[in-house]
Coordinates of C-alpha atoms in Angstrom, one line a residue:
Chain A
V1 CA 16.6 63.0 110.2
A2 CA 15.9 60.7 113.0
Y3 CA 14.1 57.4 112.8
R4 CA 12.8 55.6 115.8
K5 CA 10.2 53.2 117.1
Q6 CA 7.2 54.8 118.6
G7 CA 7.8 55.6 122.3
T8 CA 11.5 55.2 122.2
L9 CA 14.2 57.8 122.6
L10 CA 17.2 58.3 120.4
P11 CA 20.5 57.6 122.2
L12 CA 21.4 61.3 122.3
E13 CA 17.9 62.2 123.5
R14 CA 18.2 59.6 126.3
Q15 CA 21.6 60.9 127.3
V16 CA 20.3 64.5 127.4
L17 CA 17.4 63.5 129.6
E18 CA 19.7 61.5 131.9
V19 CA 21.9 64.5 132.3
G20 CA 18.8 66.7 132.9
A21 CA 17.5 64.3 135.5
R22 CA 20.8 64.4 137.3
R23 CA 21.0 68.2 137.2
G24 CA 17.4 68.6 138.4
A25 CA 16.4 72.1 139.2
D26 CA 19.9 73.5 138.5
G27 CA 19.3 72.8 134.8
M28 CA 21.9 72.6 132.1
Y29 CA 23.0 74.7 129.1
G30 CA 24.3 73.7 125.7
F31 CA 28.0 73.8 126.3
S32 CA 27.8 72.2 129.7
L33 CA 25.7 69.5 128.3
A34 CA 28.1 68.9 125.4
Q35 CA 31.0 68.7 127.9
E36 CA 29.1 66.2 130.1
L37 CA 28.1 64.0 127.2
A38 CA 31.7 63.9 126.0
G39 CA 32.8 63.0 129.5
E40 CA 30.3 60.2 129.8
T41 CA 31.1 58.6 126.5
G42 CA 34.8 59.1 126.6
E43 CA 34.6 61.1 123.4
T44 CA 37.4 63.6 122.8
R45 CA 35.1 65.7 120.6
L46 CA 32.2 67.7 121.7
T47 CA 28.8 67.0 120.2
A48 CA 28.3 69.1 117.0
H49 CA 26.3 72.3 117.4
G50 CA 23.6 71.2 114.9
T51 CA 23.2 67.8 116.4
L52 CA 23.0 69.0 120.0
Y53 CA 20.7 72.0 119.5
K54 CA 18.4 70.1 117.2
A55 CA 18.0 67.4 119.8
L56 CA 17.4 69.9 122.5
D57 CA 14.8 71.7 120.3
R58 CA 13.1 68.3 119.6
L59 CA 12.9 67.5 123.3
R60 CA 11.7 71.0 124.2
T61 CA 9.0 70.8 121.5
A62 CA 7.9 67.4 122.8
G63 CA 7.6 68.8 126.3
C64 CA 10.4 66.8 127.8
L65 CA 12.5 69.8 128.5
E66 CA 11.6 73.4 129.4
A67 CA 13.9 76.2 128.3
T68 CA 14.4 79.6 129.8
W69 CA 16.9 82.3 129.0
E70 CA 19.2 83.3 131.8
D71 CA 18.7 86.7 133.4
P72 CA 20.6 89.3 131.3
D73 CA 22.0 91.0 134.4
V74 CA 23.6 87.7 135.6
A75 CA 25.2 87.1 132.2
A76 CA 26.4 90.7 132.0
A77 CA 27.9 90.5 135.4
A78 CA 29.8 87.4 134.4
G79 CA 30.9 89.0 131.1
R80 CA 29.4 86.5 128.8
P81 CA 26.4 85.9 126.5
R82 CA 23.2 84.7 128.1
R83 CA 22.8 81.0 128.5
R84 CA 19.6 79.1 127.6
M85 CA 18.9 76.9 130.6
Y86 CA 17.1 73.6 130.1
R87 CA 15.4 71.6 132.8
I88 CA 13.8 68.2 132.6
T89 CA 10.0 68.2 133.0
A90 CA 7.7 65.5 134.3
V91 CA 7.0 64.5 130.8
G92 CA 10.7 64.1 130.2
R93 CA 11.1 62.0 133.3
A94 CA 8.2 59.8 132.3
A95 CA 9.7 59.4 128.8
L96 CA 13.0 58.4 130.3
A97 CA 11.4 55.9 132.6
A98 CA 9.2 54.5 129.8
D99 CA 12.1 54.1 127.3
P100 CA 12.7 50.5 126.5
A101 CA 16.4 50.9 126.8
G102 CA 16.3 51.0 130.6
V103 CA 20.1 51.2 131.1
P104 CA 22.4 54.1 130.7
A105 CA 22.4 55.2 127.0
H106 CA 26.1 55.3 126.6
A107 CA 26.4 51.7 127.6
T108 CA 24.0 50.6 124.8
R109 CA 24.7 53.3 122.3
K110 CA 25.8 51.0 119.5
A111 CA 23.2 48.3 119.9
Q112 CA 19.8 49.7 120.3
P113 CA 17.4 48.2 117.7
G114 CA 15.3 50.7 115.8
Q115 CA 17.1 53.7 117.1
A116 CA 19.5 54.5 114.3
R117 CA 20.3 58.0 113.2
A118 CA 20.4 58.9 109.6
Chain B
V1 CA 30.7 79.9 112.5
L2 CA 28.1 82.6 113.1
W3 CA 28.1 83.3 109.4
W4 CA 27.0 79.8 108.8
V5 CA 24.3 80.1 111.6
G6 CA 23.1 83.3 110.0
L7 CA 23.0 81.6 106.6
Y8 CA 20.9 78.6 107.6
T9 CA 18.6 80.5 109.8
R10 CA 18.0 83.1 107.2
A11 CA 14.3 83.8 106.6
A12 CA 13.5 81.1 109.2
P13 CA 10.8 81.9 111.8
A14 CA 12.2 84.9 113.6
D15 CA 12.0 83.6 117.2
A16 CA 13.6 80.2 116.3
A17 CA 16.3 81.9 114.2
A18 CA 17.2 84.4 116.9
G19 CA 17.2 81.7 119.6
R20 CA 19.4 79.4 117.6
Y21 CA 21.9 82.2 116.8
A22 CA 22.1 83.4 120.4
E23 CA 22.5 79.8 121.7
V24 CA 25.4 79.0 119.4
Q25 CA 27.0 82.3 120.1
S26 CA 26.8 81.5 123.8
D27 CA 28.2 78.0 123.2
L28 CA 31.1 79.4 121.2
H29 CA 32.0 81.9 123.9
E30 CA 31.8 79.1 126.6
Q31 CA 34.0 76.8 124.5
A32 CA 36.6 79.4 123.7
T33 CA 36.8 80.6 127.3
T34 CA 37.1 77.2 128.8
A35 CA 39.6 76.0 126.2
L36 CA 41.8 79.0 126.5
A37 CA 41.7 78.8 130.3
D38 CA 42.8 75.2 130.0
G39 CA 45.7 76.2 127.9
V40 CA 44.5 74.7 124.7
P41 CA 46.4 76.3 121.7
R42 CA 44.2 78.7 119.7
A43 CA 44.9 76.7 116.5
Q44 CA 43.5 73.5 118.1
L45 CA 40.5 75.4 119.5
N46 CA 39.7 76.7 116.0
R47 CA 40.0 73.2 114.5
E48 CA 37.6 71.8 117.2
I49 CA 35.1 74.6 116.6
V50 CA 35.1 74.2 112.9
G51 CA 34.8 70.4 113.3
R52 CA 31.7 70.9 115.5
V53 CA 30.2 73.1 112.8
V54 CA 31.0 70.7 109.9
R55 CA 29.7 67.6 111.7
G56 CA 26.5 69.4 112.6
V57 CA 25.7 70.7 109.1
P58 CA 23.3 67.8 108.2
A59 CA 21.4 68.4 111.5
D60 CA 21.3 72.2 110.8
L61 CA 19.8 71.6 107.4
A62 CA 17.3 69.1 108.8
W63 CA 16.4 71.6 111.5
R64 CA 15.7 74.2 108.9
L65 CA 13.7 71.8 106.8
D66 CA 11.6 70.9 109.8
S67 CA 11.0 74.6 110.6
E68 CA 9.8 75.1 107.0
L69 CA 7.2 72.4 107.4
A70 CA 5.5 74.3 110.3
P71 CA 2.0 75.6 109.6
G72 CA 1.9 79.1 108.0
R73 CA 5.4 78.9 106.4
L74 CA 4.0 78.6 102.9
R75 CA 1.9 81.7 103.4
W76 CA 4.9 83.6 104.8
H77 CA 7.0 82.7 101.8
L78 CA 4.3 83.8 99.4
Q79 CA 4.1 87.1 101.1
H80 CA 7.8 87.7 101.1
P81 CA 9.5 88.6 97.7
T82 CA 12.8 87.2 98.9
T83 CA 11.7 83.7 98.3
V84 CA 10.5 84.4 94.8
H85 CA 13.7 86.2 94.0
T86 CA 15.7 83.2 95.1
L87 CA 13.5 80.9 93.1
A88 CA 13.9 83.1 90.1
L89 CA 17.7 82.9 90.4
L90 CA 17.6 79.1 90.9
V91 CA 15.5 78.8 87.7
L92 CA 17.3 81.4 85.6
V93 CA 20.9 80.6 86.2
P94 CA 21.0 76.9 85.3
L95 CA 18.7 77.5 82.4
A96 CA 20.9 80.3 81.1
L97 CA 24.0 78.2 81.4
T98 CA 22.3 75.3 79.6
A99 CA 21.1 77.6 76.8
D100 CA 24.5 79.1 76.4
R101 CA 26.0 75.6 75.9
M102 CA 23.3 74.8 73.4
R103 CA 24.2 78.0 71.5
E104 CA 27.5 76.4 70.4
H105 CA 25.6 73.8 68.4
V106 CA 23.0 76.2 67.0
D107 CA 24.6 76.1 63.4
R108 CA 23.5 72.5 63.1
W109 CA 19.9 73.3 63.9
T110 CA 17.1 73.8 61.6
A111 CA 15.5 77.2 61.5
A112 CA 12.4 75.9 63.2
G113 CA 14.4 74.5 66.0
A114 CA 16.3 77.8 66.4
V115 CA 13.0 79.7 66.5
G116 CA 11.7 77.2 69.0
L117 CA 14.6 77.6 71.3
A118 CA 14.5 81.4 71.0
A119 CA 10.8 81.2 72.0
V120 CA 11.6 79.1 75.0
V121 CA 14.4 81.4 76.1
G122 CA 12.3 84.5 75.6
C123 CA 9.5 82.9 77.6
A124 CA 11.9 82.2 80.4
G125 CA 12.7 85.9 80.5
V126 CA 9.0 86.6 80.8
V127 CA 8.7 84.1 83.6
G128 CA 11.5 85.9 85.4
F129 CA 9.6 89.2 85.1
S130 CA 6.3 87.6 86.1
M131 CA 7.8 86.0 89.2
V132 CA 9.2 89.3 90.4
S133 CA 6.0 91.1 89.6
F134 CA 3.9 88.5 91.4
A135 CA 6.1 88.8 94.5
H136 CA 5.6 92.5 94.7
L137 CA 2.1 93.2 93.3
R138 CA 0.0 90.3 94.7
P139 CA -2.5 91.2 97.5
G140 CA -0.9 90.6 100.9
S141 CA 2.6 91.3 99.8
T142 CA 4.8 92.9 102.5
G143 CA 5.5 95.8 100.1
W144 CA 8.7 97.5 99.0
T145 CA 11.8 98.4 100.9
S146 CA 14.9 99.9 99.4
G147 CA 16.7 96.6 99.6
R148 CA 13.9 94.7 98.0
A149 CA 13.6 97.3 95.3
V150 CA 17.3 97.0 94.4
R151 CA 17.0 93.2 94.3
A152 CA 13.9 93.3 92.3
F153 CA 15.5 95.6 89.8
L154 CA 18.6 93.3 89.5
V155 CA 16.4 90.2 89.0
G156 CA 14.4 92.1 86.4
A157 CA 17.7 93.1 84.7
M158 CA 18.8 89.5 84.7
S159 CA 15.6 88.4 83.1
F160 CA 15.7 91.2 80.6
C161 CA 19.3 90.4 79.6
W162 CA 18.5 86.8 79.3
A163 CA 15.5 87.4 77.1
L164 CA 17.5 89.8 75.0
S165 CA 20.2 87.3 74.6
G166 CA 17.7 84.6 73.6
V167 CA 16.1 86.8 70.9
W168 CA 19.3 88.2 69.4
R169 CA 21.6 85.2 69.5
F170 CA 19.8 83.7 66.4
V171 CA 20.2 86.6 64.1
P172 CA 23.2 87.1 61.8
T173 CA 26.3 89.0 62.8
P174 CA 26.9 91.7 63.7
L175 CA 23.6 91.9 65.5
A176 CA 24.4 88.7 67.2
E177 CA 26.9 90.6 69.2
V178 CA 24.0 92.0 71.1
S179 CA 23.6 88.6 72.6
T180 CA 27.2 88.7 74.0
V181 CA 26.5 92.1 75.5
A182 CA 23.3 90.8 77.1
W183 CA 25.3 88.0 78.7
V184 CA 27.7 90.5 80.1
G185 CA 24.8 92.4 81.5
F186 CA 23.3 89.2 83.0
G187 CA 26.6 88.4 84.7
A188 CA 27.0 92.0 86.0
A189 CA 23.4 91.9 87.4
L190 CA 24.0 88.5 89.0
L191 CA 27.2 89.7 90.6
A192 CA 25.5 92.9 91.9
Y193 CA 22.6 90.8 93.2
L194 CA 25.0 88.5 95.1
V195 CA 26.9 91.5 96.6
A196 CA 23.6 93.0 97.7
R197 CA 22.6 89.7 99.3
A198 CA 25.9 89.4 101.1
A199 CA 25.6 93.0 102.3
Q200 CA 22.1 92.3 103.6
L201 CA 23.3 89.2 105.4
T202 CA 26.1 91.1 107.0
C203 CA 23.8 93.8 108.2
R204 CA 21.4 91.2 109.6
I205 CA 24.2 89.5 111.6
A206 CA 25.3 92.9 112.9
R207 CA 21.8 93.7 114.0
L208 CA 21.5 90.4 115.8
D209 CA 24.8 91.1 117.5
A210 CA 23.6 94.5 118.5
R211 CA 20.4 93.1 119.8
K212 CA 22.3 90.5 121.8
I213 CA 24.6 93.1 123.3
S214 CA 21.8 95.4 124.2
S215 CA 19.8 92.6 125.8

């Protein structure tokens, strides 16, 4: 369960949107995002499935991300399951810009008032 | 891992459940492929994957809770006997265990107290029957399937055994032995119910896999 001040992003949400903004139209998928988040924060462990996909679901529901399933033919040709691609929306960019923590999330992850995770 | 995903998405909204399952399946494939290509030992990979699952369990459960708060979910549950069966089990099993523990002290009870407990236990059996009947007979119910019929029968058998145990445990031996037999019946029905549930879950995961492969 996430608690937050109105109009603020949780650290993980902010990180996800930052990655989404960098990727732009290319989009991102769950595992690539987990890898990038781990690289950014210097973590050796990848974000847990539940934490990551719940955050993605929350951002998608809020309109900050749009999600589309990859073309089955592309996935079949690559010999892997389909990826669900996420792209940041205008709403997501606005939320990122409006977030009070206007510095990269990983730099302030431990000291953002009112943005604790339970 | 996919067993856990299948478990916590069970009876969740179909689109969300299928989406989550496919997404985690894809993630696992990507992680395994990448790690093995990087020369990560399989044992370490397994530990990392299990760690990701375990750390995400609270979020998984919170996700499921959120999905249950969506509009229309209460109506869905009322129309699907599965939920009532699960509730019946959750009510019956702990009460049955408690009643069994109380049975050890029944000699010290007054006759009125013993009759009162017997009435309570008997009523619980009736509640079990009623819950199952309600699930299947109410207007708007999704009706019977073979799996549901089996499960309904087993829950009914558990309720019956429990009620029988409640009634017969307070009469003098040798008729009191009926109570023991009833408890064995309850245990057997519970075991069969859990096996049926596990089989159903396995089939569901296999169907999701097949759907994934075909798509």
